[in-house]
Amino acid sequence: MVSCPNYLFETIAWVAIAGMTRSLAAVLFLVVATAQMYLWALKKHRQYQREFPEYPKTRKAIFPFVVAALISMEQIEQAVRCALDPESTPDVKAQVKKSPDGWQVCLQLFTKVPERGSETRLFALQAIEAMIADAGTRGDASGAAAKLDTARKILL
């Protein structure tokens, strides 16, 4: 189900603590700790995918049965803010574009009604384009075809 169950259960424990104490400090720690563990889990998840070719494609990094959009949406909004700031570092933009699930969130952002701002839609389109280019360079024809088919169904 997940690549890093230890982070999942630690997050569950912090949700319980925050719920029981009803403390703002506990809630803030929950948010920060979960975000950090999510980043660590994504890194480990990608490492497993590279090391083990037969690694299950349906396995999530930390949260089972939850679309990555819950956290990726924040990353995309941050990436758009970075894109508008010429002095920002391109790390966040690159993370979203290289994220295995980032293109799906961007596709949702691009087709969302009411429409997001033109900057957000442009970034979303660029991330979808990066997914297509990346799939082509990796030679993953079946994966690329499936992603393109999904995008085509949503866009048309």
GROMACS .gro file of C-alpha atoms in nm:
model
  156
    1MET     CA    1   0.000   0.000   0.000
    2VAL     CA    2   0.267   0.254   0.102
    3SER     CA    3   0.643   0.277   0.073
    4CYS     CA    4   0.693   0.436   0.417
    5PRO     CA    5   0.438   0.301   0.666
    6ASN     CA    6   0.643   0.435   0.958
    7TYR     CA    7   0.573   0.793   0.843
    8LEU     CA    8   0.205   0.713   0.794
    9PHE     CA    9   0.167   0.583   1.148
   10GLU     CA   10   0.368   0.869   1.295
   11THR     CA   11   0.134   1.110   1.119
   12ILE     CA   12  -0.167   0.923   1.259
   13ALA     CA   13  -0.016   0.947   1.609
   14TRP     CA   14   0.034   1.323   1.572
   15VAL     CA   15  -0.324   1.362   1.448
   16ALA     CA   16  -0.441   1.186   1.763
   17ILE     CA   17  -0.221   1.402   1.986
   18ALA     CA   18  -0.336   1.723   1.814
   19GLY     CA   19  -0.698   1.608   1.845
   20MET     CA   20  -0.669   1.519   2.211
   21THR     CA   21  -0.477   1.828   2.321
   22ARG     CA   22  -0.654   2.073   2.090
   23SER     CA   23  -0.335   2.272   2.105
   24LEU     CA   24  -0.231   2.509   1.828
   25ALA     CA   25   0.130   2.407   1.884
   26ALA     CA   26   0.041   2.040   1.831
   27VAL     CA   27  -0.149   2.123   1.512
   28LEU     CA   28   0.140   2.331   1.379
   29PHE     CA   29   0.384   2.052   1.460
   30LEU     CA   30   0.152   1.804   1.287
   31VAL     CA   31   0.149   2.013   0.969
   32VAL     CA   32   0.525   2.073   0.963
   33ALA     CA   33   0.617   1.716   1.058
   34THR     CA   34   0.374   1.566   0.804
   35ALA     CA   35   0.508   1.789   0.527
   36GLN     CA   36   0.866   1.691   0.608
   37MET     CA   37   0.783   1.321   0.632
   38TYR     CA   38   0.596   1.344   0.302
   39LEU     CA   39   0.906   1.483   0.133
   40TRP     CA   40   1.124   1.210   0.284
   41ALA     CA   41   0.871   0.945   0.181
   42LEU     CA   42   0.862   1.076  -0.177
   43LYS     CA   43   1.240   1.060  -0.195
   44LYS     CA   44   1.247   0.703  -0.062
   45HIS     CA   45   0.954   0.603  -0.286
   46ARG     CA   46   1.134   0.729  -0.597
   47GLN     CA   47   1.452   0.553  -0.487
   48TYR     CA   48   1.261   0.225  -0.457
   49GLN     CA   49   1.109   0.278  -0.801
   50ARG     CA   50   1.456   0.326  -0.952
   51GLU     CA   51   1.616   0.033  -0.766
   52PHE     CA   52   1.340  -0.220  -0.820
   53PRO     CA   53   1.194  -0.231  -1.173
   54GLU     CA   54   0.902  -0.447  -1.056
   55TYR     CA   55   0.807  -0.205  -0.776
   56PRO     CA   56   0.425  -0.182  -0.763
   57LYS     CA   57   0.299   0.116  -0.966
   58THR     CA   58  -0.008   0.157  -0.745
   59ARG     CA   59   0.192   0.194  -0.424
   60LYS     CA   60   0.184   0.542  -0.271
   61ALA     CA   61   0.467   0.712  -0.087
   62ILE     CA   62   0.294   0.766   0.248
   63PHE     CA   63  -0.086   0.801   0.227
   64PRO     CA   64  -0.276   0.501   0.088
   65PHE     CA   65  -0.591   0.559  -0.118
   66VAL     CA   66  -0.537   0.934  -0.110
   67VAL     CA   67  -0.472   1.126  -0.428
   68ALA     CA   68  -0.143   1.310  -0.410
   69ALA     CA   69  -0.331   1.628  -0.496
   70LEU     CA   70  -0.387   1.705  -0.128
   71ILE     CA   71  -0.024   1.797  -0.083
   72SER     CA   72   0.076   1.853  -0.444
   73MET     CA   73  -0.182   2.130  -0.483
   74GLU     CA   74   0.014   2.335  -0.231
   75GLN     CA   75   0.339   2.258  -0.413
   76ILE     CA   76   0.189   2.372  -0.740
   77GLU     CA   77   0.060   2.697  -0.596
   78GLN     CA   78   0.407   2.754  -0.448
   79ALA     CA   79   0.563   2.674  -0.785
   80VAL     CA   80   0.339   2.928  -0.955
   81ARG     CA   81   0.440   3.192  -0.701
   82CYS     CA   82   0.804   3.102  -0.768
   83ALA     CA   83   0.747   3.124  -1.142
   84LEU     CA   84   0.622   3.479  -1.100
   85ASP     CA   85   0.925   3.572  -0.890
   86PRO     CA   86   1.233   3.598  -1.115
   87GLU     CA   87   1.468   3.568  -0.816
   88SER     CA   88   1.323   3.238  -0.695
   89THR     CA   89   1.505   2.910  -0.724
   90PRO     CA   90   1.365   2.661  -0.976
   91ASP     CA   91   1.371   2.371  -0.727
   92VAL     CA   92   0.999   2.377  -0.649
   93LYS     CA   93   0.904   2.406  -1.017
   94ALA     CA   94   1.132   2.115  -1.104
   95GLN     CA   95   0.992   1.903  -0.818
   96VAL     CA   96   0.635   1.946  -0.939
   97LYS     CA   97   0.726   1.881  -1.302
   98LYS     CA   98   0.924   1.566  -1.213
   99SER     CA   99   0.674   1.435  -0.961
  100PRO     CA  100   0.510   1.111  -1.080
  101ASP     CA  101   0.166   1.244  -0.985
  102GLY     CA  102   0.229   1.614  -1.050
  103TRP     CA  103   0.102   1.601  -1.407
  104GLN     CA  104  -0.236   1.470  -1.289
  105VAL     CA  105  -0.279   1.757  -1.045
  106CYS     CA  106  -0.171   2.002  -1.314
  107LEU     CA  107  -0.425   1.852  -1.552
  108GLN     CA  108  -0.695   1.908  -1.292
  109LEU     CA  109  -0.576   2.265  -1.238
  110PHE     CA  110  -0.573   2.333  -1.612
  111THR     CA  111  -0.928   2.206  -1.665
  112LYS     CA  112  -1.075   2.341  -1.340
  113VAL     CA  113  -1.396   2.542  -1.361
  114PRO     CA  114  -1.395   2.826  -1.274
  115GLU     CA  115  -1.057   2.871  -1.433
  116ARG     CA  116  -0.749   2.948  -1.230
  117GLY     CA  117  -0.535   3.248  -1.319
  118SER     CA  118  -0.352   3.248  -1.649
  119GLU     CA  119  -0.016   3.202  -1.471
  120THR     CA  120  -0.139   2.888  -1.295
  121ARG     CA  121  -0.287   2.746  -1.616
  122LEU     CA  122   0.037   2.816  -1.806
  123PHE     CA  123   0.243   2.641  -1.540
  124ALA     CA  124   0.002   2.346  -1.539
  125LEU     CA  125   0.032   2.316  -1.915
  126GLN     CA  126   0.413   2.331  -1.892
  127ALA     CA  127   0.411   2.050  -1.633
  128ILE     CA  128   0.191   1.834  -1.859
  129GLU     CA  129   0.430   1.905  -2.146
  130ALA     CA  130   0.726   1.806  -1.925
  131MET     CA  131   0.552   1.474  -1.846
  132ILE     CA  132   0.509   1.402  -2.216
  133ALA     CA  133   0.872   1.491  -2.293
  134ASP     CA  134   1.001   1.287  -1.997
  135ALA     CA  135   0.800   0.980  -2.096
  136GLY     CA  136   0.936   1.008  -2.448
  137THR     CA  137   1.300   1.030  -2.338
  138ARG     CA  138   1.271   0.737  -2.099
  139GLY     CA  139   1.129   0.515  -2.371
  140ASP     CA  140   0.830   0.426  -2.153
  141ALA     CA  141   0.588   0.391  -2.444
  142SER     CA  142   0.308   0.212  -2.256
  143GLY     CA  143   0.326   0.448  -1.957
  144ALA     CA  144   0.338   0.752  -2.182
  145ALA     CA  145   0.045   0.624  -2.388
  146ALA     CA  146  -0.165   0.567  -2.076
  147LYS     CA  147  -0.086   0.917  -1.943
  148LEU     CA  148  -0.159   1.078  -2.279
  149ASP     CA  149  -0.486   0.885  -2.306
  150THR     CA  150  -0.589   1.010  -1.960
  151ALA     CA  151  -0.500   1.367  -2.054
  152ARG     CA  152  -0.684   1.340  -2.385
  153LYS     CA  153  -1.002   1.213  -2.215
  154ILE     CA  154  -1.003   1.498  -1.966
  155LEU     CA  155  -0.918   1.770  -2.216
  156LEU     CA  156  -1.162   1.660  -2.488
   0.00000   0.00000   0.00000
